[in-house]
Amino acid sequence: MNVIERLYRHYGHLFTTALCAALIAAPIVVSAEERHERAEQEKHETRYKDKSKGAPLSPLYRQECGSCHVPFPPSLLSAEDWRKVMADLAHHYGDDASLSPQTAQELTDFLVQNAGDGRRTQGAGDPPRITQTAWFKRKHDEVPTAAWRDPRVKSPANCGACHKRAEEGSYREREIDIPGYGPYKD
């Protein structure tokens, strides 16, 4: 019997225990890069979800509002601000976005139910604009002024110009590509 066989025979139970522990713990061990990626994904990806509740965006909201612009996460405005936005759809930021009273009420209910609160929604202005909130300004403070004037961007409200997966509800930093400036670098 060689040395390895004697060691295994004598300490085999320890080896087996260590191997089982390693196999159980393996999925738990995550590299720092993977942890950062997961944190970024949770932080920036809404994936058609409202707030952090995980509720899917209303198909009606995606259809009616998303047919003209990115269906913005409802949590980016307060309930009061969404009521203001929905109250005058005939003059919706310079466009006529009129809907039937039933559809407008259904959308208003959805937006109010999933509206944000707290600091993120403060400062939206009148009429309320997500791009006027302190949160939006802070998150976009590194965007060069000239980028907003780029014909491919047009305005800060055109999320899809830089957030390549905005239509899917994803706003992760690693997916940002600013026209004329390239991918976002932290």
C-alpha angles and dihedrals in degrees: 000000000000127000095262093052091049092049092048092047091049099038101022094115090056091049092050092048092049092048092050091048091050092050092049093047096043096087090048094055106088126175120243089248092054091048090051091048092050091048091050091048093051091044100047107023118087094169093197091311130132120230110326093302094098094232111150119243113263112263087223090055092048090048101044102033097026092057090073104026142359108297095248116219105264090224090072093077132043123249090253091052093049089051089054092048092049095043095072108032091150086071099034103164091315097321134092105242095163117165135183111278091247094051092044091051093048091051092045091052091050094048094046092047091052098035122130128241137196130035097337092069100040122117099024091144131211113320089030115246125182087212090062096056118109088236093057092046092050093048092049101038092111094056108107114243090235090060091065089056094050109117089230090058102033096174143003088256091067095089094167092063091074105010098069094195099039091117087061091048096254119133100166116155093233089061095055116112113171111207110247092011105057133220119353114258119199 
